[in-house]
Amino acid sequence: MSKTGDSPEQHQATLIEHLIELRSRLLRSVVAILVIFLGLYAFANDIYTFVAQPLMALLPEGSQMIATEVASPFLAPFKLTLVVAVFIAIPYVLHQAWAFVAPGLYDNEKALALPILASSVLLFYAGAAFAYYVVFPLLFQFFTQTGPENVAVMTDINAYLNFVLKLFFAFGVAFEIPIATFLLIASGATTVESLSKKRPYIILGCFVVGMLLTPPDVISQSLLAVPMYLLYEVGLLFGRLARRKKQRRAAEEDEA
C-alpha cells in the first residue's frame, strides 16, 4: 500500500488517465495549429512578402530576392506560414498546458502562475515585434550600405527566412528576461541586492548572448544586448515591488 492508502492499481489507473488527458490536449494543440495553417496557407506568399518588406524596402529599385534551389519558392512560404500558425496558436497551446497542470497547483501558485504565463506570451510577441519594426530596418540598412559598390544584393529567399526566424526567436526569448528575473527573486533563489551587485557581469553576459544569437556584427549584437539589459532592470523593479508587497502583507498580519 502507498502512503496515501491507494492501491498500485489505483495509482496505475490515475497515471493512465493523466496520460490520456495529456494526449488529448496535445492533439487539440496540433489540430489548432493545423486549422490556423490551413486558413493562412492561401496567403502564404503575402505573408512572406510582409516579412521580407524590411529588406525589400532598402534594395535598389528593380532589385528582387532570388531562389537558388528548385523547391525554395514553395518551401520558404510554406515553412514561414507554418511558423506563423504556431506563433498565433501559442496562447491556445499554453491554455491547454495550463488546463493540464492547474488542478495540481495550490491557489497561491495559480494566482502567480497565470499572470506570469500571460506576461510571457505578451513579452514574446513584443520581442518579435521589436525585431521586425526596430531591428530589421536598422540592420538591413547597415548590411545593404556597407558592401562594395559593384556587388548587387540579391538575397536567397530561404537564406533570408532562416536569418529572420533566428532573430525573431532570439528577441522573443530575450524579452522573457523580466519573467526569469522575477521568478528567481520570488522563488528565493536569489535576492534583488545580489542581482544588483552583479550588474557588470550581467552586461557582459548580455553581449555574449547577443554575440551567440545574432549575426557577427556589432550592430545586431548591441540591438539585442541593450534591450536584454534594460529588461533585466525591469525584472529587478518588479522583484522589488513584489518584495515590498510581501513585507507589507507580513506587517499587516503581525499587527492583526
PDB file of C-alpha atoms in Angstrom:
ATOM      1  CA  MET A   1       0.000   0.000   0.000  1.00  0.00           C
ATOM      2  CA  SER A   2       1.150   3.536  -0.675  1.00  0.00           C
ATOM      3  CA  LYS A   3       1.427   6.309   1.885  1.00  0.00           C
ATOM      4  CA  THR A   4      -1.871   7.741   0.708  1.00  0.00           C
ATOM      5  CA  GLY A   5      -3.654   4.434   1.137  1.00  0.00           C
ATOM      6  CA  ASP A   6      -4.239   3.914  -2.589  1.00  0.00           C
ATOM      7  CA  SER A   7      -3.512   0.591  -4.172  1.00  0.00           C
ATOM      8  CA  PRO A   8      -0.970   0.190  -7.005  1.00  0.00           C
ATOM      9  CA  GLU A   9      -3.899  -0.475  -9.357  1.00  0.00           C
ATOM     10  CA  GLN A  10      -5.464   2.865  -8.436  1.00  0.00           C
ATOM     11  CA  HIS A  11      -2.158   4.660  -8.985  1.00  0.00           C
ATOM     12  CA  GLN A  12      -1.785   2.977 -12.381  1.00  0.00           C
ATOM     13  CA  ALA A  13      -5.330   3.945 -13.336  1.00  0.00           C
ATOM     14  CA  THR A  14      -4.653   7.557 -12.319  1.00  0.00           C
ATOM     15  CA  LEU A  15      -1.436   7.620 -14.355  1.00  0.00           C
ATOM     16  CA  ILE A  16      -3.258   6.258 -17.405  1.00  0.00           C
ATOM     17  CA  GLU A  17      -5.951   8.924 -17.000  1.00  0.00           C
ATOM     18  CA  HIS A  18      -3.288  11.652 -16.894  1.00  0.00           C
ATOM     19  CA  LEU A  19      -1.579  10.260 -19.983  1.00  0.00           C
ATOM     20  CA  ILE A  20      -4.893  10.131 -21.850  1.00  0.00           C
ATOM     21  CA  GLU A  21      -5.632  13.724 -20.862  1.00  0.00           C
ATOM     22  CA  LEU A  22      -2.127  14.792 -21.923  1.00  0.00           C
ATOM     23  CA  ARG A  23      -2.567  13.093 -25.298  1.00  0.00           C
ATOM     24  CA  SER A  24      -5.953  14.766 -25.723  1.00  0.00           C
ATOM     25  CA  ARG A  25      -4.564  18.229 -25.025  1.00  0.00           C
ATOM     26  CA  LEU A  26      -1.568  17.677 -27.308  1.00  0.00           C
ATOM     27  CA  LEU A  27      -3.898  16.594 -30.100  1.00  0.00           C
ATOM     28  CA  ARG A  28      -6.051  19.687 -29.566  1.00  0.00           C
ATOM     29  CA  SER A  29      -2.963  21.863 -29.818  1.00  0.00           C
ATOM     30  CA  VAL A  30      -1.804  20.168 -33.023  1.00  0.00           C
ATOM     31  CA  VAL A  31      -5.296  20.431 -34.540  1.00  0.00           C
ATOM     32  CA  ALA A  32      -5.448  24.137 -33.656  1.00  0.00           C
ATOM     33  CA  ILE A  33      -2.093  24.735 -35.370  1.00  0.00           C
ATOM     34  CA  LEU A  34      -3.195  22.797 -38.464  1.00  0.00           C
ATOM     35  CA  VAL A  35      -6.505  24.681 -38.682  1.00  0.00           C
ATOM     36  CA  ILE A  36      -4.719  28.026 -38.471  1.00  0.00           C
ATOM     37  CA  PHE A  37      -2.136  26.854 -41.006  1.00  0.00           C
ATOM     38  CA  LEU A  38      -4.796  25.768 -43.482  1.00  0.00           C
ATOM     39  CA  GLY A  39      -6.551  29.092 -43.061  1.00  0.00           C
ATOM     40  CA  LEU A  40      -3.348  31.024 -43.702  1.00  0.00           C
ATOM     41  CA  TYR A  41      -1.860  28.926 -46.487  1.00  0.00           C
ATOM     42  CA  ALA A  42      -3.787  30.748 -49.202  1.00  0.00           C
ATOM     43  CA  PHE A  43      -1.924  33.882 -48.087  1.00  0.00           C
ATOM     44  CA  ALA A  44       1.496  32.214 -47.780  1.00  0.00           C
ATOM     45  CA  ASN A  45       3.125  34.379 -50.448  1.00  0.00           C
ATOM     46  CA  ASP A  46       1.607  37.544 -48.955  1.00  0.00           C
ATOM     47  CA  ILE A  47       2.925  36.594 -45.525  1.00  0.00           C
ATOM     48  CA  TYR A  48       6.397  36.072 -46.949  1.00  0.00           C
ATOM     49  CA  THR A  49       6.212  39.419 -48.752  1.00  0.00           C
ATOM     50  CA  PHE A  50       5.285  41.108 -45.468  1.00  0.00           C
ATOM     51  CA  VAL A  51       8.219  39.515 -43.622  1.00  0.00           C
ATOM     52  CA  ALA A  52      10.603  40.384 -46.460  1.00  0.00           C
ATOM     53  CA  GLN A  53       9.436  44.015 -46.662  1.00  0.00           C
ATOM     54  CA  PRO A  54      12.117  45.451 -44.293  1.00  0.00           C
ATOM     55  CA  LEU A  55      14.808  44.226 -46.678  1.00  0.00           C
ATOM     56  CA  MET A  56      12.973  44.845 -49.939  1.00  0.00           C
ATOM     57  CA  ALA A  57      12.334  48.477 -48.986  1.00  0.00           C
ATOM     58  CA  LEU A  58      16.088  49.089 -48.832  1.00  0.00           C
ATOM     59  CA  LEU A  59      17.122  47.334 -52.033  1.00  0.00           C
ATOM     60  CA  PRO A  60      17.808  49.416 -55.158  1.00  0.00           C
ATOM     61  CA  GLU A  61      14.866  49.945 -57.491  1.00  0.00           C
ATOM     62  CA  GLY A  62      14.324  46.933 -59.695  1.00  0.00           C
ATOM     63  CA  SER A  63      16.131  44.562 -57.322  1.00  0.00           C
ATOM     64  CA  GLN A  64      14.493  41.390 -56.102  1.00  0.00           C
ATOM     65  CA  MET A  65      15.116  38.341 -53.999  1.00  0.00           C
ATOM     66  CA  ILE A  66      16.131  35.102 -55.664  1.00  0.00           C
ATOM     67  CA  ALA A  67      15.625  31.376 -55.192  1.00  0.00           C
ATOM     68  CA  THR A  68      18.779  29.294 -55.582  1.00  0.00           C
ATOM     69  CA  GLU A  69      17.007  25.966 -55.028  1.00  0.00           C
ATOM     70  CA  VAL A  70      14.258  24.471 -57.168  1.00  0.00           C
ATOM     71  CA  ALA A  71      11.782  23.993 -54.310  1.00  0.00           C
ATOM     72  CA  SER A  72      12.531  27.240 -52.458  1.00  0.00           C
ATOM     73  CA  PRO A  73       9.640  29.269 -53.982  1.00  0.00           C
ATOM     74  CA  PHE A  74       7.265  26.713 -52.467  1.00  0.00           C
ATOM     75  CA  LEU A  75       9.088  25.618 -49.312  1.00  0.00           C
ATOM     76  CA  ALA A  76      10.047  29.054 -47.956  1.00  0.00           C
ATOM     77  CA  PRO A  77       6.465  30.464 -47.818  1.00  0.00           C
ATOM     78  CA  PHE A  78       5.214  27.050 -46.633  1.00  0.00           C
ATOM     79  CA  LYS A  79       7.715  26.992 -43.767  1.00  0.00           C
ATOM     80  CA  LEU A  80       7.000  30.590 -42.806  1.00  0.00           C
ATOM     81  CA  THR A  81       3.239  30.015 -42.794  1.00  0.00           C
ATOM     82  CA  LEU A  82       3.658  27.006 -40.511  1.00  0.00           C
ATOM     83  CA  VAL A  83       5.810  29.044 -38.126  1.00  0.00           C
ATOM     84  CA  VAL A  84       3.228  31.851 -38.138  1.00  0.00           C
ATOM     85  CA  ALA A  85       0.490  29.303 -37.376  1.00  0.00           C
ATOM     86  CA  VAL A  86       2.441  28.075 -34.353  1.00  0.00           C
ATOM     87  CA  PHE A  87       3.085  31.684 -33.366  1.00  0.00           C
ATOM     88  CA  ILE A  88      -0.623  32.535 -33.461  1.00  0.00           C
ATOM     89  CA  ALA A  89      -1.610  29.314 -31.671  1.00  0.00           C
ATOM     90  CA  ILE A  90       0.754  29.852 -28.731  1.00  0.00           C
ATOM     91  CA  PRO A  91      -1.958  31.254 -26.415  1.00  0.00           C
ATOM     92  CA  TYR A  92      -4.229  28.270 -27.085  1.00  0.00           C
ATOM     93  CA  VAL A  93      -1.367  25.784 -26.702  1.00  0.00           C
ATOM     94  CA  LEU A  94      -0.369  27.362 -23.387  1.00  0.00           C
ATOM     95  CA  HIS A  95      -4.006  27.318 -22.308  1.00  0.00           C
ATOM     96  CA  GLN A  96      -4.054  23.568 -22.897  1.00  0.00           C
ATOM     97  CA  ALA A  97      -0.841  23.198 -20.908  1.00  0.00           C
ATOM     98  CA  TRP A  98      -2.311  25.321 -18.115  1.00  0.00           C
ATOM     99  CA  ALA A  99      -5.521  23.281 -18.031  1.00  0.00           C
ATOM    100  CA  PHE A 100      -3.419  20.133 -17.642  1.00  0.00           C
ATOM    101  CA  VAL A 101      -1.221  21.324 -14.767  1.00  0.00           C
ATOM    102  CA  ALA A 102      -3.616  23.706 -12.965  1.00  0.00           C
ATOM    103  CA  PRO A 103      -5.512  21.005 -10.989  1.00  0.00           C
ATOM    104  CA  GLY A 104      -2.242  20.051  -9.256  1.00  0.00           C
ATOM    105  CA  LEU A 105      -1.419  23.610  -8.151  1.00  0.00           C
ATOM    106  CA  TYR A 106      -2.301  25.387  -4.927  1.00  0.00           C
ATOM    107  CA  ASP A 107      -4.438  28.534  -5.066  1.00  0.00           C
ATOM    108  CA  ASN A 108      -1.481  30.832  -4.383  1.00  0.00           C
ATOM    109  CA  GLU A 109       0.509  29.093  -7.128  1.00  0.00           C
ATOM    110  CA  LYS A 110      -2.379  29.552  -9.567  1.00  0.00           C
ATOM    111  CA  ALA A 111      -2.643  33.233  -8.669  1.00  0.00           C
ATOM    112  CA  LEU A 112       1.052  33.689  -9.510  1.00  0.00           C
ATOM    113  CA  ALA A 113       1.356  31.318 -12.465  1.00  0.00           C
ATOM    114  CA  LEU A 114      -1.496  32.681 -14.594  1.00  0.00           C
ATOM    115  CA  PRO A 115      -0.228  36.302 -14.784  1.00  0.00           C
ATOM    116  CA  ILE A 116       3.287  35.027 -15.446  1.00  0.00           C
ATOM    117  CA  LEU A 117       2.019  32.814 -18.271  1.00  0.00           C
ATOM    118  CA  ALA A 118       0.086  35.655 -19.872  1.00  0.00           C
ATOM    119  CA  SER A 119       3.009  38.057 -19.467  1.00  0.00           C
ATOM    120  CA  SER A 120       5.375  35.546 -21.055  1.00  0.00           C
ATOM    121  CA  VAL A 121       3.218  35.311 -24.175  1.00  0.00           C
ATOM    122  CA  LEU A 122       2.879  39.096 -24.477  1.00  0.00           C
ATOM    123  CA  LEU A 123       6.608  39.639 -23.957  1.00  0.00           C
ATOM    124  CA  PHE A 124       7.476  37.050 -26.607  1.00  0.00           C
ATOM    125  CA  TYR A 125       5.173  38.797 -29.081  1.00  0.00           C
ATOM    126  CA  ALA A 126       6.687  42.145 -28.079  1.00  0.00           C
ATOM    127  CA  GLY A 127      10.187  40.799 -28.736  1.00  0.00           C
ATOM    128  CA  ALA A 128       9.219  39.607 -32.210  1.00  0.00           C
ATOM    129  CA  ALA A 129       7.533  42.941 -32.986  1.00  0.00           C
ATOM    130  CA  PHE A 130      10.609  44.835 -31.761  1.00  0.00           C
ATOM    131  CA  ALA A 131      12.778  42.736 -34.077  1.00  0.00           C
ATOM    132  CA  TYR A 132      10.561  43.409 -37.104  1.00  0.00           C
ATOM    133  CA  TYR A 133       9.818  47.105 -36.655  1.00  0.00           C
ATOM    134  CA  VAL A 134      13.029  48.335 -34.995  1.00  0.00           C
ATOM    135  CA  VAL A 135      15.889  45.892 -35.541  1.00  0.00           C
ATOM    136  CA  PHE A 136      15.285  44.759 -39.115  1.00  0.00           C
ATOM    137  CA  PRO A 137      15.225  48.245 -40.734  1.00  0.00           C
ATOM    138  CA  LEU A 138      18.421  49.301 -38.943  1.00  0.00           C
ATOM    139  CA  LEU A 139      20.163  46.000 -39.521  1.00  0.00           C
ATOM    140  CA  PHE A 140      19.308  45.682 -43.204  1.00  0.00           C
ATOM    141  CA  GLN A 141      20.164  49.305 -43.867  1.00  0.00           C
ATOM    142  CA  PHE A 142      23.603  48.629 -42.434  1.00  0.00           C
ATOM    143  CA  PHE A 143      24.065  45.459 -44.483  1.00  0.00           C
ATOM    144  CA  THR A 144      22.897  46.939 -47.778  1.00  0.00           C
ATOM    145  CA  GLN A 145      25.010  50.081 -47.496  1.00  0.00           C
ATOM    146  CA  THR A 146      28.330  48.629 -46.341  1.00  0.00           C
ATOM    147  CA  GLY A 147      29.001  46.276 -49.243  1.00  0.00           C
ATOM    148  CA  PRO A 148      31.218  47.101 -52.232  1.00  0.00           C
ATOM    149  CA  GLU A 149      29.559  49.264 -54.864  1.00  0.00           C
ATOM    150  CA  ASN A 150      29.947  46.667 -57.602  1.00  0.00           C
ATOM    151  CA  VAL A 151      28.169  43.938 -55.579  1.00  0.00           C
ATOM    152  CA  ALA A 152      24.423  43.586 -56.186  1.00  0.00           C
ATOM    153  CA  VAL A 153      22.397  42.488 -53.145  1.00  0.00           C
ATOM    154  CA  MET A 154      20.245  39.550 -54.263  1.00  0.00           C
ATOM    155  CA  THR A 155      19.291  37.565 -51.194  1.00  0.00           C
ATOM    156  CA  ASP A 156      18.082  33.963 -51.422  1.00  0.00           C
ATOM    157  CA  ILE A 157      14.542  33.670 -50.043  1.00  0.00           C
ATOM    158  CA  ASN A 158      15.332  30.574 -47.973  1.00  0.00           C
ATOM    159  CA  ALA A 159      18.514  32.075 -46.501  1.00  0.00           C
ATOM    160  CA  TYR A 160      16.601  35.253 -45.639  1.00  0.00           C
ATOM    161  CA  LEU A 161      13.841  33.276 -43.936  1.00  0.00           C
ATOM    162  CA  ASN A 162      16.286  31.306 -41.791  1.00  0.00           C
ATOM    163  CA  PHE A 163      18.015  34.562 -40.854  1.00  0.00           C
ATOM    164  CA  VAL A 164      14.866  36.414 -39.745  1.00  0.00           C
ATOM    165  CA  LEU A 165      13.363  33.414 -37.933  1.00  0.00           C
ATOM    166  CA  LYS A 166      16.537  33.157 -35.885  1.00  0.00           C
ATOM    167  CA  LEU A 167      16.262  36.830 -34.947  1.00  0.00           C
ATOM    168  CA  PHE A 168      12.545  36.551 -34.183  1.00  0.00           C
ATOM    169  CA  PHE A 169      13.258  33.686 -31.796  1.00  0.00           C
ATOM    170  CA  ALA A 170      16.274  35.394 -30.233  1.00  0.00           C
ATOM    171  CA  PHE A 171      14.416  38.612 -29.478  1.00  0.00           C
ATOM    172  CA  GLY A 172      11.291  36.760 -28.349  1.00  0.00           C
ATOM    173  CA  VAL A 173      13.318  34.760 -25.827  1.00  0.00           C
ATOM    174  CA  ALA A 174      15.354  37.820 -24.787  1.00  0.00           C
ATOM    175  CA  PHE A 175      12.168  39.673 -23.880  1.00  0.00           C
ATOM    176  CA  GLU A 176      11.388  36.923 -21.341  1.00  0.00           C
ATOM    177  CA  ILE A 177      14.207  38.185 -19.104  1.00  0.00           C
ATOM    178  CA  PRO A 178      11.894  40.143 -16.742  1.00  0.00           C
ATOM    179  CA  ILE A 179       9.906  36.972 -16.094  1.00  0.00           C
ATOM    180  CA  ALA A 180      13.033  34.906 -15.436  1.00  0.00           C
ATOM    181  CA  THR A 181      14.464  37.594 -13.130  1.00  0.00           C
ATOM    182  CA  PHE A 182      11.196  37.919 -11.209  1.00  0.00           C
ATOM    183  CA  LEU A 183      10.891  34.150 -10.781  1.00  0.00           C
ATOM    184  CA  LEU A 184      14.437  33.894  -9.426  1.00  0.00           C
ATOM    185  CA  ILE A 185      13.646  36.559  -6.841  1.00  0.00           C
ATOM    186  CA  ALA A 186      10.166  35.278  -5.986  1.00  0.00           C
ATOM    187  CA  SER A 187      11.393  31.697  -5.515  1.00  0.00           C
ATOM    188  CA  GLY A 188      14.108  32.814  -3.108  1.00  0.00           C
ATOM    189  CA  ALA A 189      16.887  31.523  -5.375  1.00  0.00           C
ATOM    190  CA  THR A 190      18.483  34.962  -5.197  1.00  0.00           C
ATOM    191  CA  THR A 191      17.770  38.484  -3.954  1.00  0.00           C
ATOM    192  CA  VAL A 192      17.408  41.900  -5.530  1.00  0.00           C
ATOM    193  CA  GLU A 193      20.553  43.076  -3.762  1.00  0.00           C
ATOM    194  CA  SER A 194      22.585  40.128  -5.019  1.00  0.00           C
ATOM    195  CA  LEU A 195      21.439  40.628  -8.612  1.00  0.00           C
ATOM    196  CA  SER A 196      22.053  44.373  -8.387  1.00  0.00           C
ATOM    197  CA  LYS A 197      25.679  43.770  -7.399  1.00  0.00           C
ATOM    198  CA  LYS A 198      26.153  41.540 -10.447  1.00  0.00           C
ATOM    199  CA  ARG A 199      25.279  44.251 -12.994  1.00  0.00           C
ATOM    200  CA  PRO A 200      28.755  44.291 -14.636  1.00  0.00           C
ATOM    201  CA  TYR A 201      28.586  40.541 -15.184  1.00  0.00           C
ATOM    202  CA  ILE A 202      25.009  40.810 -16.473  1.00  0.00           C
ATOM    203  CA  ILE A 203      26.017  43.457 -19.010  1.00  0.00           C
ATOM    204  CA  LEU A 204      28.886  41.274 -20.190  1.00  0.00           C
ATOM    205  CA  GLY A 205      26.585  38.254 -20.344  1.00  0.00           C
ATOM    206  CA  CYS A 206      24.031  40.175 -22.430  1.00  0.00           C
ATOM    207  CA  PHE A 207      26.667  40.998 -25.031  1.00  0.00           C
ATOM    208  CA  VAL A 208      27.923  37.407 -25.030  1.00  0.00           C
ATOM    209  CA  VAL A 209      24.382  36.151 -25.626  1.00  0.00           C
ATOM    210  CA  GLY A 210      23.926  38.786 -28.314  1.00  0.00           C
ATOM    211  CA  MET A 211      27.118  37.569 -29.970  1.00  0.00           C
ATOM    212  CA  LEU A 212      25.928  33.951 -29.914  1.00  0.00           C
ATOM    213  CA  LEU A 213      22.333  34.526 -31.066  1.00  0.00           C
ATOM    214  CA  THR A 214      22.763  37.196 -33.715  1.00  0.00           C
ATOM    215  CA  PRO A 215      24.867  37.641 -36.862  1.00  0.00           C
ATOM    216  CA  PRO A 216      28.547  38.507 -36.305  1.00  0.00           C
ATOM    217  CA  ASP A 217      28.263  42.291 -36.365  1.00  0.00           C
ATOM    218  CA  VAL A 218      28.310  44.852 -33.567  1.00  0.00           C
ATOM    219  CA  ILE A 219      25.001  46.477 -34.518  1.00  0.00           C
ATOM    220  CA  SER A 220      22.806  43.385 -34.289  1.00  0.00           C
ATOM    221  CA  GLN A 221      24.598  42.246 -31.140  1.00  0.00           C
ATOM    222  CA  SER A 222      24.015  45.633 -29.493  1.00  0.00           C
ATOM    223  CA  LEU A 223      20.379  45.724 -30.633  1.00  0.00           C
ATOM    224  CA  LEU A 224      19.835  42.508 -28.690  1.00  0.00           C
ATOM    225  CA  ALA A 225      22.180  43.111 -25.735  1.00  0.00           C
ATOM    226  CA  VAL A 226      20.922  46.580 -24.785  1.00  0.00           C
ATOM    227  CA  PRO A 227      17.204  45.619 -24.604  1.00  0.00           C
ATOM    228  CA  MET A 228      18.181  42.484 -22.678  1.00  0.00           C
ATOM    229  CA  TYR A 229      19.901  44.587 -20.023  1.00  0.00           C
ATOM    230  CA  LEU A 230      17.003  47.058 -19.834  1.00  0.00           C
ATOM    231  CA  LEU A 231      14.565  44.175 -19.438  1.00  0.00           C
ATOM    232  CA  TYR A 232      16.785  42.789 -16.684  1.00  0.00           C
ATOM    233  CA  GLU A 233      16.347  46.099 -14.857  1.00  0.00           C
ATOM    234  CA  VAL A 234      12.570  45.819 -15.351  1.00  0.00           C
ATOM    235  CA  GLY A 235      12.687  42.373 -13.730  1.00  0.00           C
ATOM    236  CA  LEU A 236      14.586  43.828 -10.762  1.00  0.00           C
ATOM    237  CA  LEU A 237      11.972  46.569 -10.439  1.00  0.00           C
ATOM    238  CA  PHE A 238       9.116  44.061 -10.298  1.00  0.00           C
ATOM    239  CA  GLY A 239      11.137  41.985  -7.842  1.00  0.00           C
ATOM    240  CA  ARG A 240      11.447  44.998  -5.530  1.00  0.00           C
ATOM    241  CA  LEU A 241       7.726  45.729  -5.820  1.00  0.00           C
ATOM    242  CA  ALA A 242       6.847  42.108  -5.036  1.00  0.00           C
ATOM    243  CA  ARG A 243       9.168  42.112  -2.008  1.00  0.00           C
ATOM    244  CA  ARG A 244       7.618  45.320  -0.658  1.00  0.00           C
ATOM    245  CA  LYS A 245       4.148  43.881  -1.119  1.00  0.00           C
ATOM    246  CA  LYS A 246       5.180  40.724   0.729  1.00  0.00           C
ATOM    247  CA  GLN A 247       6.724  42.748   3.571  1.00  0.00           C
ATOM    248  CA  ARG A 248       3.606  44.922   3.818  1.00  0.00           C
ATOM    249  CA  ARG A 249       1.389  41.844   3.989  1.00  0.00           C
ATOM    250  CA  ALA A 250       3.596  40.297   6.681  1.00  0.00           C
ATOM    251  CA  ALA A 251       3.468  43.539   8.713  1.00  0.00           C
ATOM    252  CA  GLU A 252      -0.326  43.629   8.475  1.00  0.00           C
ATOM    253  CA  GLU A 253      -0.520  40.007   9.668  1.00  0.00           C
ATOM    254  CA  ASP A 254       1.750  40.795  12.631  1.00  0.00           C
ATOM    255  CA  GLU A 255      -0.417  43.744  13.607  1.00  0.00           C
ATOM    256  CA  ALA A 256      -3.511  41.593  13.390  1.00  0.00           C
TER     257      ALA A 256
END
